[in-house]
């Protein structure tokens, strides 16, 4: 589960619940998170996340979720709305449509 | 780690106001998460769990989580919990109290619950202060520390909750911290499954009322302090002695099997009913 492999996760912060205590920012071993000028945690280096789980276990406000990336790079769709997800307009992750593979044998 | 936060959200009462009332960086939120994970790991249905809370910031926990919950009066949570357990021993009764709740106003109930070995879990959130009412000194405030009522430093010694519960006869006694969340999950799970009275003391930082007055610049500093100033009791050469370097031992301090009061009561009931047949 928590293999020390980078680039496997999406780090999602729910800004409405984050109180900016800074625990996740201070203790993340991979320096994935920063506090933004609004005093909320923000994802800065998502590709560095090693999925250690510290932030999820210690956020006193349950405002961070670490989710696996799907093959095409997006996180799993989240059943709850409102999670900040840089790739979706409405804060909800929606994996992009897979582009059809070019046919390697055009004769067939 | 994918489902940690999702799982917690599944146990919260989303019709309550969120984010919850605890201050930024308050350890009580972390303990709430740990309690939810512990119950989930044991596979207990929500309806089999009763959370009995006293009054204080710690007591607010009962508002947010979807177990059977009772928000009682300051210091008396254990008396309600004892009644619930005696009436329906199948329920897992967990009593959330602050240090003021459990040790100051409710100290007498705590020692007698331990003496009786009633099958209840006491989860004592020790932030070393009366958080909710503005930061007065509690019986767990360390000697010399500043509080609203001890501006020159407390002149009194603090209770050692673990030692007191052991001496009073509790059959499971453990201490964890909000920083050591994975260990805390384990301590709470084994306390819930323990047949007699179980106590888990949790060092849970209060940045607002305690930290600010005692040279902690922010919440993060308090967690760094917990990391540096605790030691796993199983790594100590003499686990019965307080470490000479002043670090706080954490882990399980007592775990013995003794039938709980409710078991002894129902045993007696069976015996007497057999005689009258
Ligand atoms: C009988 C009674 N006395 C006093 C109070 C006022 N009071 C409310 S909470 C509290 C102390 C809370 O401290 P603690 O139990 O340590 O909880 P914390 O807020 O620190 O988590 C006090 C004295 C009360 N509500 N009821
Ligand atoms: S730990 Fe949680 S509340 Fe604190 S800054 Fe990080 S996301 Fe925000
Ligand atoms: S899971 Fe670990 S590495 Fe990834 S963001 Fe959280 S604390 Fe940082
Ligand atoms: S006053 Fe202290 S114990 Fe109460 S919510 Fe704030 S930080 Fe937590
Ligand atoms: Mg307190």
GROMACS .gro file of C-alpha atoms and ligand atoms in nm:
model
  436
    1UNK     CA    1   0.000   0.000   0.000
    2UNK     CA    2   0.241   0.267   0.115
    3UNK     CA    3   0.524   0.180  -0.120
    4UNK     CA    4   0.777   0.461  -0.126
    5UNK     CA    5   0.706   0.527  -0.491
    6UNK     CA    6   0.644   0.875  -0.619
    7UNK     CA    7   0.379   0.983  -0.863
    8UNK     CA    8   0.117   0.724  -0.764
    9UNK     CA    9  -0.121   0.955  -0.583
   10UNK     CA   10  -0.347   1.254  -0.613
   11UNK     CA   11  -0.337   1.484  -0.310
   12UNK     CA   12  -0.669   1.662  -0.259
   13UNK     CA   13  -0.732   1.938  -0.006
   14UNK     CA   14  -1.084   2.049   0.081
   15UNK     CA   15  -1.032   2.421   0.146
   16UNK     CA   16  -1.368   2.475   0.316
   17UNK     CA   17  -1.265   2.240   0.596
   18UNK     CA   18  -0.894   2.329   0.618
   19UNK     CA   19  -0.812   2.561   0.909
   20UNK     CA   20  -0.453   2.617   0.805
   21UNK     CA   21  -0.294   2.468   1.116
   22UNK     CA   22   0.010   2.374   0.907
   23UNK     CA   23   0.057   2.021   1.045
   24UNK     CA   24   0.050   1.862   0.701
   25UNK     CA   25   0.287   2.128   0.564
   26UNK     CA   26   0.538   2.090   0.848
   27UNK     CA   27   0.550   1.712   0.870
   28UNK     CA   28   0.506   1.595   0.508
   29UNK     CA   29   0.834   1.413   0.443
   30UNK     CA   30   0.821   1.501   0.073
   31UNK     CA   31   0.731   1.871   0.107
   32UNK     CA   32   0.423   1.823  -0.107
   33UNK     CA   33   0.212   2.090   0.063
   34UNK     CA   34   0.241   2.462   0.131
   35UNK     CA   35   0.021   2.718   0.304
   36UNK     CA   36  -0.121   2.960   0.049
   37UNK     CA   37  -0.172   3.334   0.114
   38UNK     CA   38  -0.528   3.259   0.230
   39UNK     CA   39  -0.388   3.041   0.507
   40UNK     CA   40  -0.506   2.715   0.353
   41UNK     CA   41  -0.302   2.409   0.268
   42UNK     CA   42  -0.231   2.378  -0.102
   43UNK     CA   43  -0.071   2.108  -0.312
   44UNK     CA   44   0.262   2.228  -0.454
   45UNK     CA   45   0.458   1.915  -0.549
   46UNK     CA   46   0.208   1.639  -0.600
   47UNK     CA   47   0.452   1.421  -0.794
   48UNK     CA   48   0.679   1.401  -0.488
   49UNK     CA   49   0.412   1.240  -0.265
   50UNK     CA   50   0.529   0.901  -0.137
   51UNK     CA   51   0.186   0.804  -0.002
   52UNK     CA   52   0.311   0.783   0.358
   53UNK     CA   53  -0.035   0.874   0.491
   54UNK     CA   54   0.088   1.120   0.754
   55UNK     CA   55  -0.128   1.410   0.636
   56UNK     CA   56  -0.446   1.204   0.620
   57UNK     CA   57  -0.391   1.051   0.963
   58UNK     CA   58  -0.308   1.385   1.126
   59UNK     CA   59  -0.526   1.648   0.963
   60UNK     CA   60  -0.745   1.743   1.262
   61UNK     CA   61  -1.014   1.861   1.021
   62UNK     CA   62  -1.029   1.564   0.780
   63UNK     CA   63  -0.953   1.806   0.498
   64UNK     CA   64  -0.695   1.604   0.302
   65UNK     CA   65  -0.750   1.291   0.097
   66UNK     CA   66  -0.478   1.093  -0.078
   67UNK     CA   67  -0.622   0.901  -0.369
   68UNK     CA   68  -0.469   0.665  -0.619
   69UNK     CA   69  -0.414   0.794  -0.971
   70UNK     CA   70  -0.590   0.614  -1.247
   71UNK     CA   71  -0.398   0.506  -1.556
   72UNK     CA   72  -0.474   0.826  -1.739
   73UNK     CA   73  -0.342   1.038  -1.453
   74UNK     CA   74  -0.661   1.158  -1.284
   75UNK     CA   75  -0.780   1.051  -0.941
   76UNK     CA   76  -1.082   0.831  -0.882
   77UNK     CA   77  -1.407   1.025  -0.901
   78UNK     CA   78  -1.506   1.129  -0.551
   79UNK     CA   79  -1.862   1.059  -0.435
   80UNK     CA   80  -1.867   1.378  -0.227
   81UNK     CA   81  -1.865   1.713  -0.395
   82UNK     CA   82  -1.647   2.005  -0.298
   83UNK     CA   83  -1.302   1.847  -0.292
   84UNK     CA   84  -1.052   2.078  -0.453
   85UNK     CA   85  -0.918   1.908  -0.757
   86UNK     CA   86  -0.702   2.110  -0.990
   87UNK     CA   87  -0.830   1.923  -1.293
   88UNK     CA   88  -1.199   1.986  -1.259
   89UNK     CA   89  -1.408   2.301  -1.263
   90UNK     CA   90  -1.645   2.196  -0.989
   91UNK     CA   91  -1.392   2.055  -0.745
   92UNK     CA   92  -1.488   1.704  -0.845
   93UNK     CA   93  -1.246   1.478  -1.021
   94UNK     CA   94  -1.365   1.354  -1.355
   95UNK     CA   95  -1.123   1.134  -1.546
   96UNK     CA   96  -1.087   1.248  -1.907
   97UNK     CA   97  -1.231   1.034  -2.186
   98UNK     CA   98  -0.968   0.782  -2.298
   99UNK     CA   99  -0.841   0.871  -2.645
  100UNK     CA  100  -0.870   0.575  -2.886
  101UNK     CA  101  -0.539   0.406  -2.961
  102UNK     CA  102  -0.426   0.450  -3.323
  103UNK     CA  103  -0.466   0.123  -3.503
  104UNK     CA  104  -0.120  -0.029  -3.558
  105UNK     CA  105  -0.242  -0.241  -3.854
  106UNK     CA  106  -0.437  -0.007  -4.081
  107UNK     CA  107  -0.495  -0.285  -4.338
  108UNK     CA  108  -0.730  -0.477  -4.108
  109UNK     CA  109  -0.371   0.507   0.232
  110UNK     CA  110  -0.644   0.581  -0.015
  111UNK     CA  111  -0.951   0.550   0.201
  112UNK     CA  112  -0.848   0.699   0.534
  113UNK     CA  113  -1.031   1.029   0.499
  114UNK     CA  114  -1.325   0.880   0.309
  115UNK     CA  115  -1.378   0.634   0.592
  116UNK     CA  116  -1.390   0.910   0.853
  117UNK     CA  117  -1.643   1.104   0.647
  118UNK     CA  118  -1.863   0.794   0.642
  119UNK     CA  119  -1.891   0.813   1.022
  120UNK     CA  120  -1.950   1.189   1.057
  121UNK     CA  121  -2.289   1.351   1.101
  122UNK     CA  122  -2.286   1.572   0.795
  123UNK     CA  123  -2.596   1.757   0.911
  124UNK     CA  124  -2.383   1.921   1.183
  125UNK     CA  125  -2.180   2.235   1.122
  126UNK     CA  126  -1.841   2.165   0.965
  127UNK     CA  127  -1.556   2.233   0.991
  128UNK     CA  128  -1.595   2.129   1.352
  129UNK     CA  129  -1.564   2.368   1.645
  130UNK     CA  130  -1.210   2.274   1.750
  131UNK     CA  131  -0.940   2.537   1.693
  132UNK     CA  132  -0.683   2.501   1.416
  133UNK     CA  133  -0.434   2.232   1.513
  134UNK     CA  134  -0.633   2.109   1.815
  135UNK     CA  135  -0.542   1.748   1.894
  136UNK     CA  136  -0.903   1.657   1.966
  137UNK     CA  137  -0.981   1.633   1.592
  138UNK     CA  138  -0.701   1.382   1.544
  139UNK     CA  139  -0.832   1.172   1.833
  140UNK     CA  140  -1.180   1.176   1.677
  141UNK     CA  141  -1.030   1.037   1.356
  142UNK     CA  142  -0.841   0.773   1.550
  143UNK     CA  143  -1.152   0.667   1.741
  144UNK     CA  144  -1.345   0.626   1.415
  145UNK     CA  145  -1.067   0.419   1.256
  146UNK     CA  146  -1.042   0.202   1.568
  147UNK     CA  147  -1.414   0.124   1.575
  148UNK     CA  148  -1.411   0.058   1.200
  149UNK     CA  149  -1.111  -0.174   1.229
  150UNK     CA  150  -1.299  -0.383   1.486
  151UNK     CA  151  -1.593  -0.417   1.248
  152UNK     CA  152  -1.839  -0.289   1.510
  153UNK     CA  153  -2.175  -0.169   1.379
  154UNK     CA  154  -2.235   0.199   1.461
  155UNK     CA  155  -2.542   0.105   1.663
  156UNK     CA  156  -2.340  -0.117   1.898
  157UNK     CA  157  -2.119   0.173   2.004
  158UNK     CA  158  -2.217   0.433   2.263
  159UNK     CA  159  -2.012   0.747   2.298
  160UNK     CA  160  -2.071   0.915   2.632
  161UNK     CA  161  -1.914   1.257   2.657
  162UNK     CA  162  -1.867   1.504   2.937
  163UNK     CA  163  -1.850   1.881   2.899
  164UNK     CA  164  -1.548   2.054   2.752
  165UNK     CA  165  -1.395   2.087   2.408
  166UNK     CA  166  -1.328   1.713   2.427
  167UNK     CA  167  -1.695   1.648   2.496
  168UNK     CA  168  -1.792   1.814   2.167
  169UNK     CA  169  -1.667   1.503   1.993
  170UNK     CA  170  -1.995   1.328   2.061
  171UNK     CA  171  -2.178   1.585   1.849
  172UNK     CA  172  -2.000   1.493   1.529
  173UNK     CA  173  -1.986   1.116   1.512
  174UNK     CA  174  -2.273   0.889   1.415
  175UNK     CA  175  -2.267   0.638   1.702
  176UNK     CA  176  -2.523   0.635   1.981
  177UNK     CA  177  -2.414   0.948   2.164
  178UNK     CA  178  -2.492   1.104   2.501
  179UNK     CA  179  -2.363   1.449   2.586
  180UNK     CA  180  -2.380   1.448   2.965
  181UNK     CA  181  -2.272   1.689   3.240
  182UNK     CA  182  -1.925   1.805   3.338
  183UNK     CA  183  -1.737   1.535   3.527
  184UNK     CA  184  -2.021   1.282   3.534
  185UNK     CA  185  -1.983   1.104   3.202
  186UNK     CA  186  -1.859   0.785   3.370
  187UNK     CA  187  -2.172   0.758   3.583
  188UNK     CA  188  -2.395   0.762   3.274
  189UNK     CA  189  -2.160   0.518   3.103
  190UNK     CA  190  -2.172   0.282   3.401
  191UNK     CA  191  -2.551   0.278   3.392
  192UNK     CA  192  -2.561   0.213   3.018
  193UNK     CA  193  -2.314  -0.074   3.044
  194UNK     CA  194  -2.497  -0.236   3.337
  195UNK     CA  195  -2.831  -0.213   3.155
  196UNK     CA  196  -2.701  -0.346   2.825
  197UNK     CA  197  -2.360  -0.514   2.849
  198UNK     CA  198  -2.360  -0.596   2.477
  199UNK     CA  199  -2.293  -0.231   2.394
  200UNK     CA  200  -1.938  -0.102   2.363
  201UNK     CA  201  -1.942   0.205   2.584
  202UNK     CA  202  -1.673   0.467   2.529
  203UNK     CA  203  -1.649   0.766   2.757
  204UNK     CA  204  -1.476   1.077   2.619
  205UNK     CA  205  -1.353   1.319   2.881
  206UNK     CA  206  -1.110   1.605   2.913
  207UNK     CA  207  -0.844   1.618   3.181
  208UNK     CA  208  -1.057   1.860   3.381
  209UNK     CA  209  -1.363   1.644   3.322
  210UNK     CA  210  -1.200   1.314   3.417
  211UNK     CA  211  -0.942   1.417   3.676
  212UNK     CA  212  -1.058   1.736   3.845
  213UNK     CA  213  -1.436   1.751   3.883
  214UNK     CA  214  -1.480   1.384   3.786
  215UNK     CA  215  -1.175   1.238   3.960
  216UNK     CA  216  -1.382   1.052   4.214
  217UNK     CA  217  -1.591   0.880   3.947
  218UNK     CA  218  -1.275   0.780   3.764
  219UNK     CA  219  -1.114   0.603   4.059
  220UNK     CA  220  -1.435   0.422   4.148
  221UNK     CA  221  -1.500   0.313   3.789
  222UNK     CA  222  -1.145   0.171   3.794
  223UNK     CA  223  -1.203   0.003   4.132
  224UNK     CA  224  -1.526  -0.156   4.013
  225UNK     CA  225  -1.369  -0.258   3.683
  226UNK     CA  226  -1.685  -0.166   3.493
  227UNK     CA  227  -1.651  -0.266   3.127
  228UNK     CA  228  -1.628   0.087   2.990
  229UNK     CA  229  -1.349   0.255   2.794
  230UNK     CA  230  -1.238   0.592   2.933
  231UNK     CA  231  -1.076   0.802   2.663
  232UNK     CA  232  -0.914   1.092   2.848
  233UNK     CA  233  -0.805   1.378   2.623
  234UNK     CA  234  -0.533   1.540   2.829
  235UNK     CA  235  -0.452   1.886   2.699
  236UNK     CA  236  -0.326   1.989   3.043
  237UNK     CA  237  -0.578   2.274   3.068
  238UNK     CA  238  -0.946   2.365   3.087
  239UNK     CA  239  -0.973   2.442   2.717
  240UNK     CA  240  -1.337   2.530   2.677
  241UNK     CA  241  -1.372   2.778   2.961
  242UNK     CA  242  -1.072   2.993   2.880
  243UNK     CA  243  -0.758   2.813   2.992
  244UNK     CA  244  -0.777   2.767   3.368
  245UNK     CA  245  -0.526   2.539   3.542
  246UNK     CA  246  -0.641   2.177   3.571
  247UNK     CA  247  -0.517   1.896   3.792
  248UNK     CA  248  -0.313   1.778   3.492
  249UNK     CA  249  -0.137   2.111   3.428
  250UNK     CA  250   0.236   2.051   3.490
  251UNK     CA  251   0.390   2.228   3.790
  252UNK     CA  252   0.537   2.562   3.687
  253UNK     CA  253   0.325   2.599   3.374
  254UNK     CA  254   0.131   2.914   3.296
  255UNK     CA  255  -0.246   2.918   3.274
  256UNK     CA  256  -0.507   3.188   3.309
  257UNK     CA  257  -0.541   3.110   3.679
  258UNK     CA  258  -0.168   3.055   3.739
  259UNK     CA  259  -0.003   3.354   3.569
  260UNK     CA  260   0.323   3.296   3.763
  261UNK     CA  261   0.326   2.921   3.706
  262UNK     CA  262   0.127   2.648   3.874
  263UNK     CA  263   0.241   2.568   4.228
  264UNK     CA  264   0.076   2.226   4.228
  265UNK     CA  265   0.198   1.892   4.103
  266UNK     CA  266   0.004   1.738   3.814
  267UNK     CA  267  -0.172   1.405   3.839
  268UNK     CA  268  -0.014   1.120   3.648
  269UNK     CA  269  -0.331   0.974   3.498
  270UNK     CA  270  -0.173   0.639   3.412
  271UNK     CA  271  -0.030   0.586   3.760
  272UNK     CA  272  -0.354   0.689   3.925
  273UNK     CA  273  -0.570   0.455   3.717
  274UNK     CA  274  -0.329   0.168   3.774
  275UNK     CA  275  -0.335   0.227   4.148
  276UNK     CA  276  -0.715   0.246   4.148
  277UNK     CA  277  -0.742  -0.096   3.984
  278UNK     CA  278  -0.814  -0.037   3.614
  279UNK     CA  279  -0.737  -0.357   3.422
  280UNK     CA  280  -0.621  -0.189   3.099
  281UNK     CA  281  -0.420   0.133   3.112
  282UNK     CA  282  -0.250   0.296   2.815
  283UNK     CA  283  -0.116   0.632   2.710
  284UNK     CA  284  -0.083   0.771   2.359
  285UNK     CA  285  -0.064   1.108   2.187
  286UNK     CA  286  -0.234   1.283   1.899
  287UNK     CA  287   0.099   1.281   1.719
  288UNK     CA  288   0.138   0.901   1.730
  289UNK     CA  289  -0.186   0.835   1.542
  290UNK     CA  290  -0.119   0.480   1.425
  291UNK     CA  291  -0.022   0.369   1.775
  292UNK     CA  292  -0.327   0.550   1.911
  293UNK     CA  293  -0.555   0.352   1.677
  294UNK     CA  294  -0.411   0.030   1.822
  295UNK     CA  295  -0.444   0.147   2.183
  296UNK     CA  296  -0.807   0.251   2.140
  297UNK     CA  297  -0.900  -0.071   1.956
  298UNK     CA  298  -0.754  -0.294   2.225
  299UNK     CA  299  -0.913  -0.080   2.497
  300UNK     CA  300  -1.257  -0.118   2.337
  301UNK     CA  301  -1.218  -0.497   2.319
  302UNK     CA  302  -1.086  -0.522   2.675
  303UNK     CA  303  -1.347  -0.684   2.904
  304UNK     CA  304  -1.307  -0.466   3.219
  305UNK     CA  305  -1.240  -0.096   3.273
  306UNK     CA  306  -0.994   0.041   3.021
  307UNK     CA  307  -0.827   0.380   3.022
  308UNK     CA  308  -0.650   0.548   2.732
  309UNK     CA  309  -0.491   0.879   2.821
  310UNK     CA  310  -0.415   1.084   2.511
  311UNK     CA  311  -0.181   1.382   2.515
  312UNK     CA  312  -0.375   1.611   2.285
  313UNK     CA  313  -0.235   1.961   2.223
  314UNK     CA  314  -0.444   2.271   2.296
  315UNK     CA  315  -0.259   2.541   2.103
  316UNK     CA  316  -0.510   2.812   2.193
  317UNK     CA  317  -0.535   2.796   2.570
  318UNK     CA  318  -0.222   2.607   2.674
  319UNK     CA  319   0.033   2.636   2.392
  320UNK     CA  320   0.025   3.013   2.354
  321UNK     CA  321   0.082   3.072   2.725
  322UNK     CA  322   0.365   2.819   2.747
  323UNK     CA  323   0.617   2.923   2.483
  324UNK     CA  324   0.481   2.718   2.196
  325UNK     CA  325   0.474   2.954   1.899
  326UNK     CA  326   0.213   2.752   1.714
  327UNK     CA  327   0.037   2.416   1.692
  328UNK     CA  328   0.319   2.258   1.490
  329UNK     CA  329   0.567   2.326   1.774
  330UNK     CA  330   0.346   2.134   2.015
  331UNK     CA  331   0.346   1.826   1.791
  332UNK     CA  332   0.722   1.854   1.748
  333UNK     CA  333   0.749   1.861   2.125
  334UNK     CA  334   0.537   1.545   2.155
  335UNK     CA  335   0.757   1.374   1.896
  336UNK     CA  336   1.078   1.463   2.081
  337UNK     CA  337   0.959   1.415   2.437
  338UNK     CA  338   0.785   1.079   2.435
  339UNK     CA  339   0.932   0.730   2.446
  340UNK     CA  340   0.770   0.392   2.378
  341UNK     CA  341   0.739   0.216   2.713
  342UNK     CA  342   0.844  -0.119   2.564
  343UNK     CA  343   1.184   0.026   2.475
  344UNK     CA  344   1.256   0.127   2.835
  345UNK     CA  345   1.497  -0.088   3.038
  346UNK     CA  346   1.293  -0.022   3.352
  347UNK     CA  347   0.933   0.027   3.236
  348UNK     CA  348   0.811   0.082   3.593
  349UNK     CA  349   1.042   0.378   3.650
  350UNK     CA  350   0.984   0.723   3.507
  351UNK     CA  351   1.254   0.792   3.245
  352UNK     CA  352   1.531   1.002   3.401
  353UNK     CA  353   1.543   1.231   3.096
  354UNK     CA  354   1.188   1.345   3.166
  355UNK     CA  355   1.039   1.196   2.849
  356UNK     CA  356   0.680   1.076   2.871
  357UNK     CA  357   0.641   0.700   2.829
  358UNK     CA  358   0.364   0.595   2.586
  359UNK     CA  359   0.216   0.253   2.520
  360UNK     CA  360   0.032  -0.009   2.728
  361UNK     CA  361   0.105   0.002   3.100
  362UNK     CA  362  -0.133  -0.265   3.222
  363UNK     CA  363  -0.338  -0.529   3.044
  364UNK     CA  364  -0.484  -0.799   3.270
  365UNK     CA  365  -0.802  -1.004   3.227
  366UNK     CA  366  -1.044  -0.956   3.513
  367UNK     CA  367  -1.422  -0.994   3.479
  368UNK     CA  368  -1.598  -0.659   3.457
  369UNK     CA  369  -1.861  -0.551   3.709
  370UNK     CA  370  -2.142  -0.618   3.461
  371UNK     CA  371  -2.017  -0.975   3.409
  372UNK     CA  372  -2.001  -1.039   3.783
  373UNK     CA  373  -2.349  -0.894   3.822
  374UNK     CA  374  -2.503  -1.115   3.554
  375UNK     CA  375  -2.320  -1.415   3.698
  376UNK     CA  376  -2.484  -1.345   4.033
  377UNK     CA  377  -2.821  -1.297   3.864
  378UNK     CA  378  -2.793  -1.636   3.693
  379UNK     CA  379  -2.695  -1.804   4.019
  380UNK     CA  380  -2.983  -1.656   4.218
  381UNK     CA  381  -3.237  -1.733   3.947
  382UNK     CA  382  -3.113  -2.094   3.940
  383UNK     CA  383  -3.168  -2.122   4.318
  384UNK     CA  384  -3.527  -2.000   4.296
  385UNK     CA  385  -3.630  -2.242   4.027
  386LIG     C1  386  -2.069   2.138   3.703
  386LIG     C2  387  -1.995   2.227   3.609
  386LIG     N1  388  -1.888   2.298   3.653
  386LIG     C3  389  -1.818   2.375   3.571
  386LIG     C4  390  -1.854   2.385   3.439
  386LIG     C5  391  -1.775   2.477   3.347
  386LIG     N2  392  -1.685   2.402   3.261
  386LIG     C6  393  -1.722   2.366   3.137
  386LIG     S1  394  -1.602   2.284   3.053
  386LIG     C7  395  -1.496   2.300   3.186
  386LIG     C8  396  -1.355   2.248   3.181
  386LIG     C9  397  -1.317   2.178   3.056
  386LIG     O1  398  -1.188   2.129   3.068
  386LIG     P1  399  -1.154   1.981   3.024
  386LIG     O2  400  -1.245   1.884   3.086
  386LIG     O3  401  -1.007   1.960   3.044
  386LIG     O4  402  -1.189   1.980   2.868
  386LIG     P2  403  -1.117   2.054   2.747
  386LIG     O5  404  -1.205   2.170   2.712
  386LIG     O6  405  -0.982   2.096   2.792
  386LIG     O7  406  -1.113   1.952   2.639
  386LIG    C10  407  -1.557   2.366   3.291
  386LIG    C11  408  -1.489   2.396   3.418
  386LIG    C12  409  -1.964   2.311   3.394
  386LIG     N3  410  -2.003   2.314   3.265
  386LIG     N4  411  -2.032   2.234   3.480
  387LIG     S1  412  -0.349   1.954   0.853
  387LIG    FE1  413  -0.555   1.981   0.765
  387LIG     S2  414  -0.636   2.169   0.860
  387LIG    FE2  415  -0.413   2.166   0.897
  387LIG     S3  416  -0.328   2.285   0.725
  387LIG    FE3  417  -0.323   2.070   0.663
  387LIG     S4  418  -0.518   2.038   0.553
  387LIG    FE4  419  -0.538   2.230   0.666
  388LIG     S1  420   0.084   1.115   0.198
  388LIG    FE1  421   0.279   1.169   0.296
  388LIG     S2  422   0.410   1.234   0.124
  388LIG    FE2  423   0.199   1.240   0.048
  388LIG     S3  424   0.130   1.450   0.085
  388LIG    FE3  425   0.068   1.331   0.263
  388LIG     S4  426   0.234   1.357   0.411
  388LIG    FE4  427   0.313   1.420   0.210
  389LIG     S1  428  -0.953   2.571   2.323
  389LIG    FE1  429  -0.792   2.418   2.312
  389LIG     S2  430  -0.894   2.221   2.347
  389LIG    FE2  431  -1.052   2.371   2.294
  389LIG     S3  432  -1.078   2.350   2.072
  389LIG    FE3  433  -0.932   2.516   2.107
  389LIG     S4  434  -0.731   2.414   2.096
  389LIG    FE4  435  -0.885   2.252   2.126
  390LIG    MG1  436  -0.855   1.986   2.912
   0.00000   0.00000   0.00000
